[in-house]
Coordinates of C-alpha atoms and ligand atoms in Angstrom, one line a residue:
X1 CA -7.2 -10.9 2.1
X2 CA -4.4 -12.8 3.0
X3 CA -3.6 -11.4 6.9
X4 CA -6.3 -12.4 8.8
X5 CA -4.9 -11.9 12.3
X6 CA -3.5 -8.4 13.1
X7 CA -0.3 -9.0 14.9
X8 CA 2.6 -6.5 14.1
X9 CA 5.0 -8.1 11.4
X10 CA 7.9 -8.1 13.5
X11 CA 11.1 -8.8 11.0
X12 CA 9.6 -7.6 7.7
X13 CA 10.8 -4.6 6.1
X14 CA 8.1 -2.2 5.1
X15 CA 7.8 -1.0 1.4
X16 CA 7.0 2.6 3.0
X17 CA 7.8 4.0 6.3
X18 CA 6.7 7.7 7.1
X19 CA 6.3 10.1 10.1
X20 CA 3.2 11.9 10.2
X21 CA 3.5 15.5 9.9
X22 CA 1.1 18.7 10.9
X23 CA 0.7 18.9 6.9
X24 CA -1.0 15.5 6.9
X25 CA -4.0 16.6 9.1
X26 CA -7.6 16.9 8.6
X27 CA -9.7 19.5 9.9
X28 CA -10.1 17.4 13.0
X29 CA -6.2 17.3 13.6
X30 CA -6.0 13.8 12.9
X31 CA -4.2 12.0 10.1
X32 CA -6.4 12.7 6.7
X33 CA -7.4 9.6 5.2
X34 CA -6.1 10.6 1.7
X35 CA -2.8 10.6 2.8
X36 CA -2.6 7.2 4.1
X37 CA -4.6 5.7 0.3
X38 CA -2.1 7.8 -1.3
X39 CA 0.8 5.9 0.7
X40 CA -0.9 2.7 0.0
X41 CA -0.7 3.1 -3.5
X42 CA 3.0 4.2 -3.6
X43 CA 3.7 1.0 -1.7
X44 CA 1.9 -1.1 -3.9
X45 CA 3.6 0.3 -6.7
X46 CA 7.0 -0.3 -5.1
X47 CA 5.9 -3.6 -4.5
X48 CA 4.7 -4.2 -8.2
X49 CA 8.2 -3.0 -9.4
X50 CA 9.7 -6.1 -7.9
X51 CA 8.4 -8.1 -11.2
X52 CA 8.2 -5.1 -13.4
X53 CA 10.9 -2.5 -13.0
X54 CA 9.0 0.0 -15.7
X55 CA 5.7 2.0 -15.8
X56 CA 2.7 0.9 -13.8
X57 CA -0.5 2.4 -13.0
X58 CA -3.1 1.6 -10.6
X59 CA -6.4 0.1 -11.9
X60 CA -8.1 -0.8 -8.5
X61 CA -8.1 -0.6 -4.6
X62 CA -10.4 -2.8 -2.8
X63 CA -12.7 -1.6 0.1
X64 CA -10.5 0.2 3.1
X65 CA -11.7 0.2 6.3
X66 CA -10.1 2.3 9.1
X67 CA -9.8 0.5 12.2
X68 CA -7.9 3.2 14.3
X69 CA -6.9 6.9 13.7
X70 CA -3.5 8.3 13.0
X71 CA -1.7 11.2 14.9
X72 CA 1.0 13.5 14.2
X73 CA 4.3 11.9 15.2
X74 CA 2.9 8.5 14.3
X75 CA 5.6 6.6 12.5
X76 CA 3.4 4.8 9.8
X77 CA 4.5 1.7 8.2
X78 CA 3.3 0.1 5.1
X79 CA 4.0 -3.5 4.5
X80 CA 3.4 -5.3 1.1
X81 CA 3.0 -8.9 -0.1
X82 CA 2.2 -9.7 -3.8
X83 CA -0.8 -12.0 -4.2
X84 CA -1.6 -12.6 -7.9
X85 CA 0.8 -12.0 -10.8
X86 CA -1.6 -12.2 -14.1
X87 CA -0.4 -11.5 -17.8
X88 CA -0.1 -7.7 -17.4
X89 CA -1.2 -6.9 -13.8
X90 CA 0.2 -7.8 -10.0
X91 CA -2.4 -7.6 -7.0
X92 CA -0.6 -6.4 -4.0
X93 CA -1.7 -6.6 -0.3
X94 CA -0.9 -3.5 1.8
X95 CA -1.0 -3.7 5.6
X96 CA -1.0 -0.4 7.6
X97 CA 0.3 -0.1 11.3
X98 CA 1.0 3.1 13.1
X99 CA 3.5 3.4 16.0
X100 CA 2.5 6.1 18.5
X101 CA 5.3 8.6 19.6
X102 CA 7.6 8.9 16.8
X103 CA 8.1 5.0 16.7
X104 CA 8.5 4.6 20.4
X105 CA 5.2 3.7 21.5
X106 CA 2.2 1.1 20.6
X107 CA 1.6 -0.3 17.5
X108 CA -1.6 0.3 16.2
X109 CA -3.3 -1.5 13.4
X110 CA -5.0 0.8 11.0
X111 CA -6.2 -0.9 7.9
X112 CA -5.2 -3.2 4.8
X113 CA -6.0 -3.1 1.2
X114 CA -5.6 -5.1 -2.2
X115 CA -4.2 -2.9 -4.7
X116 CA -3.8 -3.8 -8.5
X117 CA -1.4 -2.4 -10.2
X118 CA -1.2 -3.0 -14.6
X119 CA 2.1 -2.4 -16.4
X120 CA 1.7 0.0 -19.4
X121 CA 3.8 1.3 -22.1
X122 CA 4.5 4.9 -23.1
X123 CA 1.0 5.0 -24.5
X124 CA -0.2 3.8 -21.3
X125 CA -1.7 0.6 -22.9
X126 CA -1.0 -2.9 -20.9
X127 CA 2.0 -4.9 -21.6
X128 CA 3.4 -8.6 -20.1
X129 CA 4.8 -8.4 -16.8
X130 CA 8.5 -8.1 -17.0
X131 CA 9.8 -10.5 -14.6
X132 CA 6.7 -13.1 -13.9
X133 CA 7.3 -15.5 -11.1
X134 CA 8.7 -18.9 -12.7
Ligands
COA1 C1 -5.2 0.2 -16.2 C2 -5.6 0.2 -17.8 C3 -4.5 0.7 -18.7 C4 -6.1 -1.0 -18.2 O1 -6.8 -1.1 -19.5 P1 -7.9 -1.9 -20.0 O2 -8.1 -1.5 -20.9 O3 -8.7 -2.2 -18.8 O4 -6.7 -3.5 -19.8 P2 -7.2 -4.8 -20.1 O5 -8.7 -4.9 -20.0 O6 -6.3 -5.5 -21.2 O7 -6.5 -5.4 -18.4 C5 -5.5 -5.3 -18.4 C6 -5.1 -5.8 -16.7 O8 -5.9 -5.4 -15.7 C7 -6.7 -6.2 -15.2 N1 -7.7 -5.3 -14.9 C8 -8.6 -4.5 -15.4 N2 -9.8 -3.8 -14.5 C9 -9.5 -4.2 -13.4 C10 -10.3 -3.8 -12.2 N3 -11.1 -3.3 -12.2 N4 -9.7 -4.7 -11.2 C11 -8.7 -5.7 -11.2 N5 -8.0 -6.1 -12.3 C12 -8.4 -5.1 -13.3 C13 -7.1 -7.0 -16.2 O9 -7.8 -8.3 -15.1 C14 -5.7 -7.2 -16.7 O10 -4.7 -8.1 -16.0 P3 -4.0 -9.2 -16.5 O11 -3.4 -9.1 -18.1 O12 -3.1 -9.9 -15.6 O13 -5.4 -10.4 -16.8 C15 -6.8 1.5 -17.9 O14 -7.9 0.9 -17.1 C16 -6.4 2.7 -17.6 O15 -5.6 3.0 -18.0 N6 -6.8 3.0 -16.5 C17 -6.3 4.4 -15.7 C18 -5.4 4.0 -14.8 C19 -4.6 5.4 -14.0 O16 -4.6 6.2 -14.5 N7 -4.6 5.1 -13.0 C20 -4.2 6.2 -11.9 C21 -5.5 6.9 -11.7 S1 -5.0 8.4 -10.8

């Protein structure tokens, strides 16, 4: 993991930001973990598209620990950073923060993940990253 301190990344622009709605809840009334996982996946794809503005698929997501719950009305931000670029893959670090009260309250660190995306062709076979870093 590239981020070991859990300080809200003021000044960074998240790849995804979403207010959680009642439809996003689990049976307990808090936000369903799968909703957060799906947005982590989306944020990683958006980051990978900076280097490969074409088809990418998720090949792996590392272990995820949820450190704080997310509630209806929270403004959840998914910050991304490219960690590694291979021949056909891009590995992205995603950090998730939830701001209570529709974006007016405290920031809570929720989780982080490493997601590897693979560039693929129309037949879903791996292809080289179009714009790898120089
Ligand atoms: C992604 C996929 C095309 C890769 O096919 P593959 O035959 O494993 O391809 P390769 O072995 O050539 O690996 C391609 C790249 O993925 C990387 N990779 C493969 N498995 C990986 C894993 N478990 N974790 C991290 N990276 C992995 C390889 O290191 C390689 O990266 P590089 O070229 O940058 O070095 C194939 O596994 C696939 O279609 N998976 C399903 C993807 C999908 O549908 N995701 C959504 C699920 S709902």
